Amino acid sequence: MEKEQKTSRPPLSVILPAYNEFDNIHPAFEQLSAVLDGAAIPYELIFVDDGSDDQTYHNIQILSSSHPQVKGIRFTRNFGKESAIFAGLEAASGDCCLVMDCDMQHPPVLIPEMYRLWQEGYEIVEGVKASRGNENIVHTLCANAFYRIISRASGFDMAKASDFKLLDRQAVDALLSMPERAPFFRALSSWIGFHSISVPFYVQEREAGVSKWSAWKLVKYAIRNITSFSGAPLQFVTLLGWIMFLCSVGLGIQSLYRYFTGTALEGFTTVILLQLLIGSILMISLGIIGHYISRIYDEIKARPRYLISKKCGF
Ligand code: UDP
Ligand code: MG
C-alpha cells in the first residue's frame, strides 16, 4: 500500500506551538533541520507563537528571513495550545503534517521513522509515551486520573497519548472540518478514525525554559477537554439523583415505621444533615449543568478559535 505521491517527494509540514519559548526556537530549528535534511525529507516548519510575552516571534522572524522553509504565525494573545495546533494545521501545505512541542520533549530523531510509516500507508502515526519523563508525583497522579476519565468518555485509550502525531492530509482535512470551538486535538485525532499506528517514545528533558502548565491551567484544561468530549458528567447528576432517591426511600420507611410505632424522634439532626446534603448535591448538579450551558453559549457565539496578528514566511 505504498502511498501515491503528488509531488516527487511529498512535503512534510512540522507544526510547533510555542508560548514563551524564545530560547527554544533556534535549537528546535537546528535539531529538526539536521534530522530532516539528513533523511532527505522536504519540509516546512510552522512555528505558531501563542501570544508570547517574550522574544519568541522575533526569533521566528529572524529564522524565517534566512530560511524559506521556516514560517511563523503570531496570535493576538494566548489562545492555548489546542488553538495553536489548529492554526498550524490550517496554514500547513504539506501532504502530511507533524505536530510536536517546540521544547523538543518530543524526540525529532523519530520523525524519519514516522514519515516512513506514513509513506507505507498509515494515515495517522501516533507518538505514544513510553514514559512520562521527570514529572512530580502529584502531576502524574492527576494526569492519570484525567486520562482515565477521558479514555472512558471518548472510548479510546488515551493514557499514553500525546500531541506528537503525524497526520495524512486527509486526516488533517477531517480535523479541520470540525466546527467546534474547543477542539481537543489528542482525542479528536483518535475519534476521526483512519488507519493508524503507534510509535513509542521517551519524553525528553526540556531544551530550555520551563513548562507552561500551572496546576490551575491543567485543571481548567482537564475540565474543558472532558466536557468538550463527553456528556458523562451530566449522567453523574442523574446518578446522584438516584443515590439520593434510594437513601430517601430507606429513610422514609424508617421514619414512617417510627411514626406508627410511636417511637419517632425529634429528628433535628437528621433534618439538618439531609438539608445540607441535598443542598450540596443540588448545587454541584447545577454547577455541572451550568458548565455545559456555558459551553453551549461559547459554541453558539461561534467566535474564532484564535486571531492572528502577524505572519511571516508565507
Ligand atoms: N504551549 C502553547 N500554548 C500554551 C501552553 C503551551 O502553545 O498556552 C506550547 C509550548 O510552547 C510547548 C507545548 O505547548 O511547545 C507544550 O507545552 P509545555 O512544554 O509547557 O508542556 P509540558 O511539556 O510541560 O506538558
Ligand atoms: Mg514540554
Tab-separated table of C-alpha atoms and ligand atoms in Angstrom:
chain	number	residue	atom	x	y	z
A	1	MET	CA	0.000	0.000	0.000
A	2	GLU	CA	2.748	2.398	-0.954
A	3	LYS	CA	1.287	5.916	-0.834
A	4	GLU	CA	0.806	7.734	-4.133
A	5	GLN	CA	2.901	10.855	-4.070
A	6	LYS	CA	1.504	14.057	-5.523
A	7	THR	CA	4.956	15.578	-5.956
A	8	SER	CA	8.279	13.769	-6.480
A	9	ARG	CA	8.769	13.871	-2.654
A	10	PRO	CA	5.741	14.948	-0.646
A	11	PRO	CA	6.456	17.881	1.631
A	12	LEU	CA	6.121	17.484	5.365
A	13	SER	CA	4.718	20.336	7.450
A	14	VAL	CA	6.011	20.387	11.005
A	15	ILE	CA	3.768	22.378	13.356
A	16	LEU	CA	5.330	23.720	16.528
A	17	PRO	CA	3.132	25.588	19.032
A	18	ALA	CA	5.294	27.998	21.008
A	19	TYR	CA	4.373	30.001	24.069
A	20	ASN	CA	7.203	31.985	25.642
A	21	GLU	CA	9.798	29.717	24.026
A	22	PHE	CA	12.259	32.318	22.713
A	23	ASP	CA	15.240	30.202	23.764
A	24	ASN	CA	13.870	27.068	22.102
A	25	ILE	CA	13.196	28.418	18.597
A	26	HIS	CA	16.770	28.245	17.273
A	27	PRO	CA	17.641	24.897	18.940
A	28	ALA	CA	14.392	23.409	17.580
A	29	PHE	CA	15.260	24.593	14.094
A	30	GLU	CA	18.837	23.244	14.362
A	31	GLN	CA	17.698	19.823	15.548
A	32	LEU	CA	14.814	19.466	13.121
A	33	SER	CA	16.739	20.650	10.074
A	34	ALA	CA	19.628	18.308	10.934
A	35	VAL	CA	17.286	15.307	11.183
A	36	LEU	CA	15.092	16.172	8.189
A	37	ASP	CA	17.916	17.234	5.862
A	38	GLY	CA	19.802	14.102	6.969
A	39	ALA	CA	16.841	11.933	5.965
A	40	ALA	CA	16.293	13.953	2.741
A	41	ILE	CA	12.695	14.773	3.699
A	42	PRO	CA	11.413	18.031	2.161
A	43	TYR	CA	9.698	20.059	4.871
A	44	GLU	CA	8.335	23.341	6.126
A	45	LEU	CA	8.446	24.358	9.791
A	46	ILE	CA	5.474	26.349	11.046
A	47	PHE	CA	6.032	27.972	14.422
A	48	VAL	CA	2.800	29.222	15.980
A	49	ASP	CA	3.509	31.867	18.606
A	50	ASP	CA	0.591	31.566	21.014
A	51	GLY	CA	0.691	35.196	22.192
A	52	SER	CA	4.081	35.046	23.917
A	53	ASP	CA	5.290	37.958	26.073
A	54	ASP	CA	8.935	37.324	25.213
A	55	GLN	CA	11.048	37.378	22.041
A	56	THR	CA	9.552	34.183	20.588
A	57	TYR	CA	8.072	35.787	17.475
A	58	HIS	CA	11.133	37.968	16.938
A	59	ASN	CA	13.292	34.824	16.871
A	60	ILE	CA	10.889	33.098	14.481
A	61	GLN	CA	11.087	36.113	12.151
A	62	ILE	CA	14.883	36.082	12.232
A	63	LEU	CA	14.929	32.387	11.261
A	64	SER	CA	12.250	32.845	8.632
A	65	SER	CA	14.104	35.704	6.947
A	66	SER	CA	17.122	33.484	6.278
A	67	HIS	CA	15.370	30.112	5.823
A	68	PRO	CA	12.429	29.984	3.400
A	69	GLN	CA	11.238	26.693	4.894
A	70	VAL	CA	10.547	28.427	8.246
A	71	LYS	CA	7.163	30.095	8.654
A	72	GLY	CA	5.645	31.909	11.576
A	73	ILE	CA	2.209	32.827	12.846
A	74	ARG	CA	1.603	35.133	15.794
A	75	PHE	CA	-1.651	35.161	17.746
A	76	THR	CA	-3.056	38.394	19.129
A	77	ARG	CA	-2.992	36.838	22.618
A	78	ASN	CA	-2.583	33.471	24.335
A	79	PHE	CA	-5.352	31.246	22.948
A	80	GLY	CA	-3.929	27.942	24.208
A	81	LYS	CA	-2.005	25.061	22.698
A	82	GLU	CA	-5.010	23.443	21.002
A	83	SER	CA	-5.726	26.658	19.089
A	84	ALA	CA	-2.062	26.926	18.115
A	85	ILE	CA	-2.104	23.360	16.768
A	86	PHE	CA	-5.219	24.030	14.702
A	87	ALA	CA	-3.812	27.312	13.352
A	88	GLY	CA	-0.700	25.403	12.252
A	89	LEU	CA	-2.763	22.666	10.610
A	90	GLU	CA	-4.811	25.276	8.761
A	91	ALA	CA	-1.711	27.034	7.468
A	92	ALA	CA	0.148	23.837	6.520
A	93	SER	CA	0.536	22.922	2.868
A	94	GLY	CA	2.201	19.542	3.352
A	95	ASP	CA	0.820	16.204	2.217
A	96	CYS	CA	1.322	15.216	5.815
A	97	CYS	CA	1.581	17.270	8.998
A	98	LEU	CA	3.571	16.531	12.112
A	99	VAL	CA	2.599	18.208	15.378
A	100	MET	CA	5.257	18.414	18.082
A	101	ASP	CA	6.258	20.570	21.064
A	102	CYS	CA	8.914	23.135	20.334
A	103	ASP	CA	10.815	22.395	23.563
A	104	MET	CA	11.988	19.163	21.868
A	105	GLN	CA	10.452	16.921	24.528
A	106	HIS	CA	9.151	15.001	21.519
A	107	PRO	CA	12.312	13.450	20.043
A	108	PRO	CA	12.985	14.661	16.449
A	109	VAL	CA	15.050	11.527	15.733
A	110	LEU	CA	11.785	9.586	15.444
A	111	ILE	CA	10.483	11.715	12.585
A	112	PRO	CA	12.108	9.786	9.697
A	113	GLU	CA	10.576	6.562	11.060
A	114	MET	CA	7.144	8.217	11.413
A	115	TYR	CA	7.438	9.628	7.918
A	116	ARG	CA	8.363	6.191	6.546
A	117	LEU	CA	5.291	4.665	8.195
A	118	TRP	CA	3.164	7.393	6.601
A	119	GLN	CA	4.700	6.545	3.200
A	120	GLU	CA	3.810	2.909	3.843
A	121	GLY	CA	0.161	3.953	4.009
A	122	TYR	CA	-0.615	4.776	7.645
A	123	GLU	CA	-2.774	7.896	7.786
A	124	ILE	CA	-2.040	8.654	11.427
A	125	VAL	CA	1.244	7.876	13.123
A	126	GLU	CA	0.855	8.493	16.837
A	127	GLY	CA	3.711	9.106	19.206
A	128	VAL	CA	2.780	7.335	22.451
A	129	LYS	CA	4.611	7.986	25.696
A	130	ALA	CA	6.721	5.046	26.845
A	131	SER	CA	7.483	7.150	29.930
A	132	ARG	CA	6.121	10.452	31.211
A	133	GLY	CA	9.587	11.942	31.797
A	134	ASN	CA	10.501	13.700	35.014
A	135	GLU	CA	7.152	14.797	36.427
A	136	ASN	CA	6.331	15.183	40.089
A	137	ILE	CA	4.100	12.558	41.711
A	138	VAL	CA	1.065	14.866	42.134
A	139	HIS	CA	1.205	15.804	38.450
A	140	THR	CA	1.449	12.127	37.437
A	141	LEU	CA	-1.492	11.147	39.703
A	142	CYS	CA	-3.676	13.998	38.375
A	143	ALA	CA	-2.690	13.207	34.774
A	144	ASN	CA	-3.575	9.528	35.328
A	145	ALA	CA	-6.999	10.462	36.760
A	146	PHE	CA	-7.648	12.829	33.842
A	147	TYR	CA	-6.672	10.204	31.247
A	148	ARG	CA	-8.815	7.532	32.920
A	149	ILE	CA	-11.853	9.815	32.692
A	150	ILE	CA	-11.148	10.998	29.151
A	151	SER	CA	-10.439	7.421	27.959
A	152	ARG	CA	-13.729	6.229	29.371
A	153	ALA	CA	-15.566	9.249	27.970
A	154	SER	CA	-14.085	9.014	24.490
A	155	GLY	CA	-13.868	5.229	24.265
A	156	PHE	CA	-10.173	5.401	23.228
A	157	ASP	CA	-7.189	4.545	25.377
A	158	MET	CA	-5.690	7.968	25.964
A	159	ALA	CA	-3.390	7.026	28.856
A	160	LYS	CA	-0.190	7.259	26.821
A	161	ALA	CA	-1.477	9.622	24.139
A	162	SER	CA	0.463	12.745	23.262
A	163	ASP	CA	0.233	15.593	20.766
A	164	PHE	CA	3.258	14.172	18.906
A	165	LYS	CA	1.446	12.917	15.797
A	166	LEU	CA	1.948	12.705	12.090
A	167	LEU	CA	-1.261	13.058	10.097
A	168	ASP	CA	-2.013	12.471	6.458
A	169	ARG	CA	-3.619	15.359	4.543
A	170	GLN	CA	-6.966	13.516	4.589
A	171	ALA	CA	-6.875	13.258	8.386
A	172	VAL	CA	-5.856	16.940	8.663
A	173	ASP	CA	-8.780	17.963	6.449
A	174	ALA	CA	-11.128	15.820	8.552
A	175	LEU	CA	-9.915	17.566	11.722
A	176	LEU	CA	-10.214	20.998	10.147
A	177	SER	CA	-13.773	20.275	9.048
A	178	MET	CA	-14.883	20.070	12.700
A	179	PRO	CA	-16.512	23.365	13.612
A	180	GLU	CA	-16.234	23.009	17.385
A	181	ARG	CA	-14.804	25.986	19.306
A	182	ALA	CA	-12.843	23.967	21.854
A	183	PRO	CA	-11.294	21.060	19.984
A	184	PHE	CA	-9.173	18.529	21.897
A	185	PHE	CA	-6.581	17.537	19.318
A	186	ARG	CA	-5.362	14.396	21.062
A	187	ALA	CA	-8.794	12.804	21.385
A	188	LEU	CA	-10.236	14.139	18.121
A	189	SER	CA	-7.392	12.630	16.122
A	190	SER	CA	-8.403	9.205	17.532
A	191	TRP	CA	-12.094	9.940	17.053
A	192	ILE	CA	-11.736	10.627	13.309
A	193	GLY	CA	-10.594	7.042	12.812
A	194	PHE	CA	-8.238	6.374	9.846
A	195	HIS	CA	-5.549	3.748	9.528
A	196	SER	CA	-3.168	4.416	12.398
A	197	ILE	CA	-0.089	3.035	14.106
A	198	SER	CA	1.676	3.898	17.353
A	199	VAL	CA	5.336	4.720	17.806
A	200	PRO	CA	6.539	4.700	21.431
A	201	PHE	CA	8.875	7.458	22.584
A	202	TYR	CA	10.565	8.554	25.781
A	203	VAL	CA	9.675	12.089	26.858
A	204	GLN	CA	12.909	14.095	26.727
A	205	GLU	CA	14.074	16.789	29.100
A	206	ARG	CA	13.053	20.301	28.084
A	207	GLU	CA	15.731	22.005	25.928
A	208	ALA	CA	15.314	25.317	27.796
A	209	GLY	CA	12.745	27.313	29.740
A	210	VAL	CA	10.020	25.920	31.986
A	211	SER	CA	6.738	24.084	31.482
A	212	LYS	CA	3.865	26.459	30.732
A	213	TRP	CA	1.336	24.436	32.714
A	214	SER	CA	0.468	25.610	36.195
A	215	ALA	CA	-1.688	23.267	38.308
A	216	TRP	CA	-4.697	25.586	37.793
A	217	LYS	CA	-4.168	25.718	33.997
A	218	LEU	CA	-4.054	21.903	33.953
A	219	VAL	CA	-7.297	21.614	35.946
A	220	LYS	CA	-9.036	24.022	33.535
A	221	TYR	CA	-7.589	22.104	30.568
A	222	ALA	CA	-8.838	18.797	32.003
A	223	ILE	CA	-12.364	20.116	32.678
A	224	ARG	CA	-12.555	21.789	29.268
A	225	ASN	CA	-11.491	18.643	27.457
A	226	ILE	CA	-13.636	16.229	29.436
A	227	THR	CA	-16.737	18.354	28.854
A	228	SER	CA	-15.842	19.020	25.219
A	229	PHE	CA	-15.650	15.285	24.594
A	230	SER	CA	-18.305	13.781	26.778
A	231	GLY	CA	-21.680	14.317	28.402
A	232	ALA	CA	-20.797	11.784	31.138
A	233	PRO	CA	-20.703	14.420	33.929
A	234	LEU	CA	-24.384	15.117	33.174
A	235	GLN	CA	-25.142	11.452	33.781
A	236	PHE	CA	-23.300	11.845	37.069
A	237	VAL	CA	-26.043	14.319	38.037
A	238	THR	CA	-28.660	11.644	37.301
A	239	LEU	CA	-26.622	9.120	39.297
A	240	LEU	CA	-26.534	11.495	42.282
A	241	GLY	CA	-30.310	11.840	41.945
A	242	TRP	CA	-30.791	8.053	42.076
A	243	ILE	CA	-28.480	7.687	45.067
A	244	MET	CA	-30.452	10.381	46.902
A	245	PHE	CA	-33.713	8.696	45.903
A	246	LEU	CA	-32.589	5.324	47.299
A	247	CYS	CA	-31.454	6.984	50.539
A	248	SER	CA	-34.772	8.817	50.809
A	249	VAL	CA	-36.746	5.567	50.340
A	250	GLY	CA	-34.731	3.938	53.167
A	251	LEU	CA	-35.074	6.930	55.475
A	252	GLY	CA	-38.746	7.365	54.560
A	253	ILE	CA	-39.586	3.774	55.501
A	254	GLN	CA	-37.678	4.123	58.759
A	255	SER	CA	-39.416	7.425	59.627
A	256	LEU	CA	-42.873	6.057	58.851
A	257	TYR	CA	-42.179	2.913	60.894
A	258	ARG	CA	-41.129	5.022	63.880
A	259	TYR	CA	-44.096	7.330	63.474
A	260	PHE	CA	-46.615	4.487	63.509
A	261	THR	CA	-44.886	2.661	66.356
A	262	GLY	CA	-44.814	5.854	68.375
A	263	THR	CA	-41.011	5.980	68.602
A	264	ALA	CA	-40.424	8.951	66.252
A	265	LEU	CA	-37.506	11.130	67.378
A	266	GLU	CA	-37.441	14.887	67.188
A	267	GLY	CA	-35.082	14.400	64.271
A	268	PHE	CA	-33.473	17.859	64.110
A	269	THR	CA	-30.012	16.436	63.375
A	270	THR	CA	-31.343	14.221	60.589
A	271	VAL	CA	-33.260	17.099	59.039
A	272	ILE	CA	-30.313	19.500	59.087
A	273	LEU	CA	-27.944	16.853	57.702
A	274	LEU	CA	-30.354	15.995	54.921
A	275	GLN	CA	-30.841	19.668	54.085
A	276	LEU	CA	-27.102	20.210	53.844
A	277	LEU	CA	-26.589	17.072	51.763
A	278	ILE	CA	-29.433	17.836	49.371
A	279	GLY	CA	-28.338	21.471	49.108
A	280	SER	CA	-24.759	20.492	48.169
A	281	ILE	CA	-25.888	17.873	45.669
A	282	LEU	CA	-28.267	20.347	44.028
A	283	MET	CA	-25.575	22.993	43.792
A	284	ILE	CA	-22.995	20.590	42.378
A	285	SER	CA	-25.565	19.392	39.840
A	286	LEU	CA	-26.487	22.946	38.882
A	287	GLY	CA	-22.787	23.723	38.515
A	288	ILE	CA	-22.272	20.781	36.147
A	289	ILE	CA	-25.349	21.690	34.092
A	290	GLY	CA	-24.290	25.357	34.171
A	291	HIS	CA	-20.884	24.421	32.821
A	292	TYR	CA	-22.447	22.676	29.838
A	293	ILE	CA	-24.747	25.649	29.252
A	294	SER	CA	-21.727	27.943	29.217
A	295	ARG	CA	-20.058	25.613	26.714
A	296	ILE	CA	-23.161	25.714	24.505
A	297	TYR	CA	-23.089	29.519	24.873
A	298	ASP	CA	-19.462	29.547	23.691
A	299	GLU	CA	-20.277	27.330	20.714
A	300	ILE	CA	-23.299	29.415	19.739
A	301	LYS	CA	-21.337	32.653	19.806
A	302	ALA	CA	-19.094	30.931	17.245
A	303	ARG	CA	-16.139	33.185	17.859
A	304	PRO	CA	-12.985	32.130	16.002
A	305	ARG	CA	-10.673	29.684	17.794
A	306	TYR	CA	-7.829	32.203	17.509
A	307	LEU	CA	-6.925	35.546	15.974
A	308	ILE	CA	-3.714	36.087	14.041
A	309	SER	CA	-1.857	39.378	14.298
A	310	LYS	CA	1.196	38.614	12.146
A	311	LYS	CA	2.568	36.035	9.746
A	312	CYS	CA	5.992	35.561	8.241
A	313	GLY	CA	7.467	33.304	5.570
A	314	PHE	CA	4.153	32.526	3.846
B	1	UDP	N1	2.118	25.861	24.581
B	1	UDP	C1	1.323	26.725	23.835
B	1	UDP	N2	0.376	27.473	24.490
B	1	UDP	C2	0.174	27.398	25.831
B	1	UDP	C3	0.967	26.475	26.565
B	1	UDP	C4	1.918	25.730	25.915
B	1	UDP	O1	1.481	26.835	22.608
B	1	UDP	O2	-0.685	28.107	26.346
B	1	UDP	C5	3.151	25.064	23.877
B	1	UDP	C6	4.548	25.176	24.481
B	1	UDP	O3	5.242	26.274	23.972
B	1	UDP	C7	5.171	23.856	24.061
B	1	UDP	C8	3.984	22.903	24.082
B	1	UDP	O4	2.811	23.706	24.007
B	1	UDP	O5	5.707	23.905	22.750
B	1	UDP	C9	3.963	22.059	25.336
B	1	UDP	O6	3.984	22.911	26.471
B	1	UDP	P1	4.890	22.628	27.738
B	1	UDP	O7	6.231	22.160	27.319
B	1	UDP	O8	4.850	23.851	28.588
B	1	UDP	O9	4.070	21.457	28.408
B	1	UDP	P2	4.622	20.102	29.078
B	1	UDP	O10	5.633	19.533	28.111
B	1	UDP	O11	5.253	20.520	30.351
B	1	UDP	O12	3.405	19.260	29.216
B	2	MG	MG	7.181	20.456	27.263
